[in-house]
Amino acid sequence: MTASLELPAYARSLGIVPTGEDEGGMPVLTVDFGPMVEGRPAHFHGGATAGLLENAGYAALRTALIAAGRDPLLKPINITVQYLAAGKSQASFAVGRITRLGRRNANVTVEAWQNDRSRPIATAVMNILMV
Amino acid sequence: MPPVMNTPPARFDAREASKWFFRHGHTGWLGLRFTDQGDNWVELELPWREDLLGDASRPVLASGPIISLMDMASGMAIWQTRGSFEPVATLDLRVDYQRPARERASVKGRVECYRITRSAAFVRGIAYDETPEDPVAHVAGTFMTIGTDPRQGSPAVQGGQA
């Protein structure tokens, strides 16, 4: 884990923490289940899942930019979240993958899962502007 | 559910529902508040808060809580339109960020349910800080009702309370 990878206040107060990295060296973020992320009883709120996905997307992009020796300001353009299965009352994980890293914009795909990495509960595609 | 009920259920009312929706859970933690409603739309407010910042260099709300705001306003717009509370699952939600929210500004989310069928609902809306004419974000979403599907194998139903 890169020391310079610092999560924003929102991520920290929601309880999102980096817990390792995937095969490609991208940071894996985790959030435990608890009242702060609960929607309908014993399930993740869709917004909390989206928050985890979005933070994993930014963390992946930051990691790729650091590796490329770049340090631009990141601005969100859009995010599309697909919900695939209900998030149950256990920890959720997410990791991002850079689909394209351009000069001015990046396209990042993010996947979230719970106990089984091969069964994602949600995915997201993000377009991020770099200035 | 019995085929005949003696008294009709009360119509869903977003203002009343907010009183218990936002007491606990993720939306309670965010501090969401009810602001306004119409026949097929609901508006909620996400108050500005120091620990919801998305960027260390500027005092503006992170984009994540704005997704939560819009997701919740979407669900409530669907119940408002249907007139009853039936659990819904978000299938997809798209947020197009138009500009950052103003410094130390709370953000309002107004979502309308423009089409509803027995099992699906389609919503669109805006997030804004000062006027709806100058939005912070546009959103579009698709939801599925999870109470009406008798097939327990549906992914949206898995783990739900039948």
XYZ file of C-alpha atoms in Angstrom:
293
model
C 0.000 0.000 0.000
C 1.344 3.380 -1.003
C 1.747 5.751 1.915
C 0.570 8.699 -0.178
C -2.825 7.098 -0.735
C -5.010 9.012 1.683
C -8.756 8.555 1.721
C -11.028 11.636 1.932
C -12.850 12.593 5.152
C -16.110 11.132 3.858
C -14.529 7.711 3.289
C -12.815 7.713 6.679
C -15.946 8.684 8.584
C -17.968 5.981 6.808
C -15.348 3.474 8.000
C -13.773 2.701 4.615
C -10.212 1.417 5.026
C -7.573 0.061 2.633
C -6.942 -3.618 3.364
C -4.481 -4.735 0.723
C -4.061 -4.854 -3.004
C -5.170 -7.077 -5.860
C -2.974 -8.983 -8.379
C -2.566 -5.792 -10.416
C -1.347 -3.777 -7.410
C -4.607 -1.835 -7.095
C -5.791 -0.979 -3.563
C -8.638 -3.053 -2.120
C -10.948 -0.994 0.123
C -13.180 -2.502 2.797
C -16.100 -1.338 4.882
C -17.589 -3.374 7.720
C -21.328 -3.736 8.065
C -22.901 -1.478 10.709
C -25.583 1.168 11.298
C -23.690 3.767 9.249
C -24.082 1.761 6.018
C -27.449 0.114 6.692
C -30.433 0.689 4.399
C -33.338 -1.706 4.801
C -32.766 -3.885 7.868
C -29.584 -6.016 7.725
C -28.656 -4.806 4.215
C -26.252 -2.253 2.772
C -27.808 1.013 1.609
C -27.246 1.479 -2.125
C -25.648 4.836 -1.417
C -23.097 3.318 0.962
C -22.181 0.683 -1.632
C -21.795 3.466 -4.212
C -19.554 5.371 -1.787
C -17.291 2.337 -1.420
C -17.152 1.836 -5.207
C -16.410 5.485 -5.867
C -13.599 5.607 -3.318
C -12.047 2.419 -4.711
C -12.201 3.990 -8.178
C -10.347 7.114 -7.025
C -7.837 5.018 -5.063
C -7.079 2.961 -8.183
C -6.646 6.068 -10.318
C -4.397 7.727 -7.710
C -2.263 4.581 -7.573
C -1.907 4.504 -11.375
C -1.088 8.225 -11.489
C 1.559 7.932 -8.761
C 3.146 5.080 -10.731
C 3.174 7.368 -13.789
C 4.697 10.250 -11.803
C 1.608 12.418 -12.183
C -0.334 14.320 -9.517
C -3.329 16.075 -11.107
C -6.470 17.393 -9.407
C -9.290 14.859 -9.930
C -12.838 15.962 -10.734
C -15.784 13.595 -11.123
C -17.569 13.654 -14.491
C -19.995 10.817 -13.905
C -20.560 7.456 -12.274
C -22.933 4.655 -13.235
C -23.548 2.023 -10.579
C -25.047 -1.379 -11.372
C -26.498 -3.231 -8.409
C -26.245 -6.987 -8.902
C -27.173 -8.496 -5.546
C -28.262 -7.265 -2.145
C -25.366 -6.288 0.131
C -25.817 -8.383 3.265
C -24.769 -7.752 6.867
C -21.067 -8.536 6.431
C -17.972 -6.705 5.199
C -17.863 -5.440 1.607
C -14.734 -5.052 -0.515
C -14.051 -3.078 -3.693
C -11.205 -2.630 -6.150
C -10.895 -0.451 -9.254
C -9.280 -1.134 -12.608
C -8.115 1.557 -15.021
C -9.783 0.872 -18.359
C -8.170 3.869 -19.987
C -5.792 6.463 -18.631
C -5.730 9.463 -20.932
C -4.054 12.816 -20.598
C -7.181 14.718 -19.518
C -9.587 11.988 -18.495
C -9.669 8.454 -17.163
C -12.219 5.662 -17.404
C -12.272 3.419 -14.341
C -14.248 0.222 -13.720
C -14.887 -0.829 -10.131
C -16.216 -4.037 -8.626
C -17.567 -4.695 -5.115
C -18.071 -8.087 -3.489
C -18.598 -9.681 -0.081
C -17.523 -13.200 0.885
C -16.976 -14.440 -2.684
C -14.706 -12.430 -4.984
C -16.251 -14.120 -8.047
C -19.771 -12.957 -7.149
C -19.841 -9.139 -7.323
C -22.686 -7.323 -5.543
C -22.203 -4.111 -7.549
C -20.075 -2.611 -10.302
C -19.436 0.955 -11.379
C -17.987 2.806 -14.329
C -16.538 6.235 -13.625
C -15.282 8.988 -15.896
C -12.862 11.281 -14.108
C -11.416 14.558 -15.311
C -7.760 15.329 -14.526
C -6.638 18.956 -14.405
C -52.121 -10.905 2.386
C -55.912 -11.372 2.681
C -57.868 -10.616 -0.530
C -60.139 -8.160 1.256
C -59.004 -5.673 3.839
C -61.417 -3.930 6.138
C -59.654 -0.603 6.069
C -57.664 0.786 3.152
C -53.968 1.258 3.994
C -52.902 4.846 4.513
C -51.397 6.445 1.433
C -47.599 6.688 1.529
C -46.568 10.174 2.560
C -42.906 11.112 2.193
C -43.106 13.773 4.894
C -44.493 11.313 7.455
C -42.189 8.474 6.353
C -39.129 10.723 6.762
C -39.825 10.960 10.476
C -38.828 7.344 10.956
C -36.678 6.693 7.835
C -33.987 9.148 8.892
C -33.799 8.182 12.531
C -31.309 5.354 11.958
C -29.097 3.615 9.426
C -27.079 5.184 6.617
C -29.550 8.006 5.909
C -29.761 8.816 9.627
C -25.975 8.971 9.814
C -25.940 11.360 6.827
C -28.606 13.486 8.558
C -30.976 13.578 5.566
C -34.033 15.798 5.959
C -37.358 15.983 4.157
C -37.967 19.295 2.366
C -40.779 18.976 -0.192
C -42.949 16.613 -2.207
C -45.434 16.389 -5.077
C -47.598 13.641 -6.576
C -44.640 11.902 -8.204
C -41.583 13.588 -6.717
C -39.754 14.016 -3.439
C -37.078 16.460 -2.367
C -34.618 15.758 0.452
C -31.743 17.757 1.886
C -28.227 16.640 2.744
C -26.866 19.116 5.340
C -23.295 20.309 4.970
C -20.962 18.587 7.397
C -17.227 18.795 7.949
C -16.666 15.024 7.997
C -18.390 14.459 4.638
C -15.747 16.324 2.648
C -14.468 14.702 -0.503
C -11.332 16.753 -0.943
C -8.882 17.948 1.705
C -8.187 21.187 -0.167
C -11.770 22.519 -0.462
C -14.734 22.576 1.978
C -17.228 20.951 -0.433
C -19.359 17.841 0.054
C -18.008 14.594 -1.396
C -19.843 13.108 -4.334
C -20.553 9.833 -2.480
C -23.106 11.269 -0.032
C -24.818 12.962 -2.996
C -25.376 9.484 -4.517
C -26.913 8.356 -1.199
C -29.154 11.440 -1.182
C -30.345 10.774 -4.729
C -30.803 7.033 -4.142
C -33.001 7.720 -1.114
C -34.984 10.474 -2.845
C -35.489 8.042 -5.766
C -36.959 5.318 -3.554
C -39.248 7.789 -1.828
C -40.391 9.285 -5.161
C -41.353 5.758 -6.254
C -43.381 5.130 -3.077
C -44.931 8.563 -3.397
C -45.973 7.785 -6.988
C -47.227 4.293 -6.182
C -48.955 5.518 -3.053
C -47.624 2.637 -0.983
C -44.392 1.488 0.589
C -43.017 -1.627 -1.107
C -39.302 -2.345 -0.829
C -37.422 -1.569 -4.034
C -33.944 -2.559 -5.180
C -31.788 -0.178 -7.201
C -30.809 -1.799 -10.501
C -28.744 1.085 -11.770
C -28.130 4.679 -10.905
C -26.227 7.183 -13.006
C -24.991 10.508 -11.694
C -23.637 13.226 -14.014
C -21.755 15.801 -11.991
C -22.266 19.309 -13.413
C -20.068 21.247 -10.987
C -18.851 21.021 -7.371
C -21.291 22.062 -4.647
C -20.570 25.497 -3.186
C -18.372 25.760 -0.108
C -20.176 24.902 3.116
C -23.447 24.477 1.230
C -25.992 21.776 1.922
C -27.333 19.982 -1.157
C -30.952 19.251 -2.030
C -31.983 16.308 -4.170
C -35.244 16.394 -6.107
C -36.244 13.190 -7.884
C -39.353 12.404 -9.914
C -40.660 8.962 -10.819
C -41.675 9.450 -14.461
C -42.721 5.885 -15.265
C -43.823 3.012 -13.106
C -44.917 -0.526 -13.972
C -45.851 -3.453 -11.762
C -42.227 -4.469 -11.296
C -40.034 -1.585 -12.515
C -39.761 2.128 -11.832
C -37.800 4.819 -13.684
C -36.616 8.014 -12.048
C -34.730 11.175 -12.938
C -33.705 14.111 -10.846
C -31.296 16.860 -9.944
C -29.129 17.784 -7.010
C -28.698 21.514 -6.365
C -27.415 23.869 -3.693
C -29.020 27.241 -4.503
C -31.603 26.934 -7.276
C -32.899 23.960 -9.288
C -31.957 25.927 -12.431
C -28.272 25.558 -11.573
C -27.869 21.881 -10.600
C -24.820 20.238 -9.053
C -25.747 16.905 -10.657
C -28.299 15.156 -12.846
C -29.337 11.597 -12.028
C -31.204 8.787 -13.762
C -32.092 5.478 -12.169
C -33.944 2.210 -12.634
C -35.468 0.296 -9.734
C -37.263 -3.008 -9.285
C -39.932 -3.780 -6.740
C -38.862 -6.726 -4.645
C -42.146 -7.365 -2.836
C -44.193 -8.398 -5.882
C -41.889 -11.009 -7.381
C -42.951 -14.476 -6.183
C -39.700 -16.069 -7.403
C -37.405 -16.259 -4.408
C -34.483 -17.022 -6.739
C -34.445 -13.488 -8.131
C -31.102 -11.844 -7.243
C -32.906 -8.747 -6.030
C -34.935 -10.852 -3.587
C -32.070 -12.883 -2.146
C -31.676 -12.057 1.485
C -34.776 -9.861 1.493
C -37.474 -10.229 4.088
C -40.364 -12.027 2.412
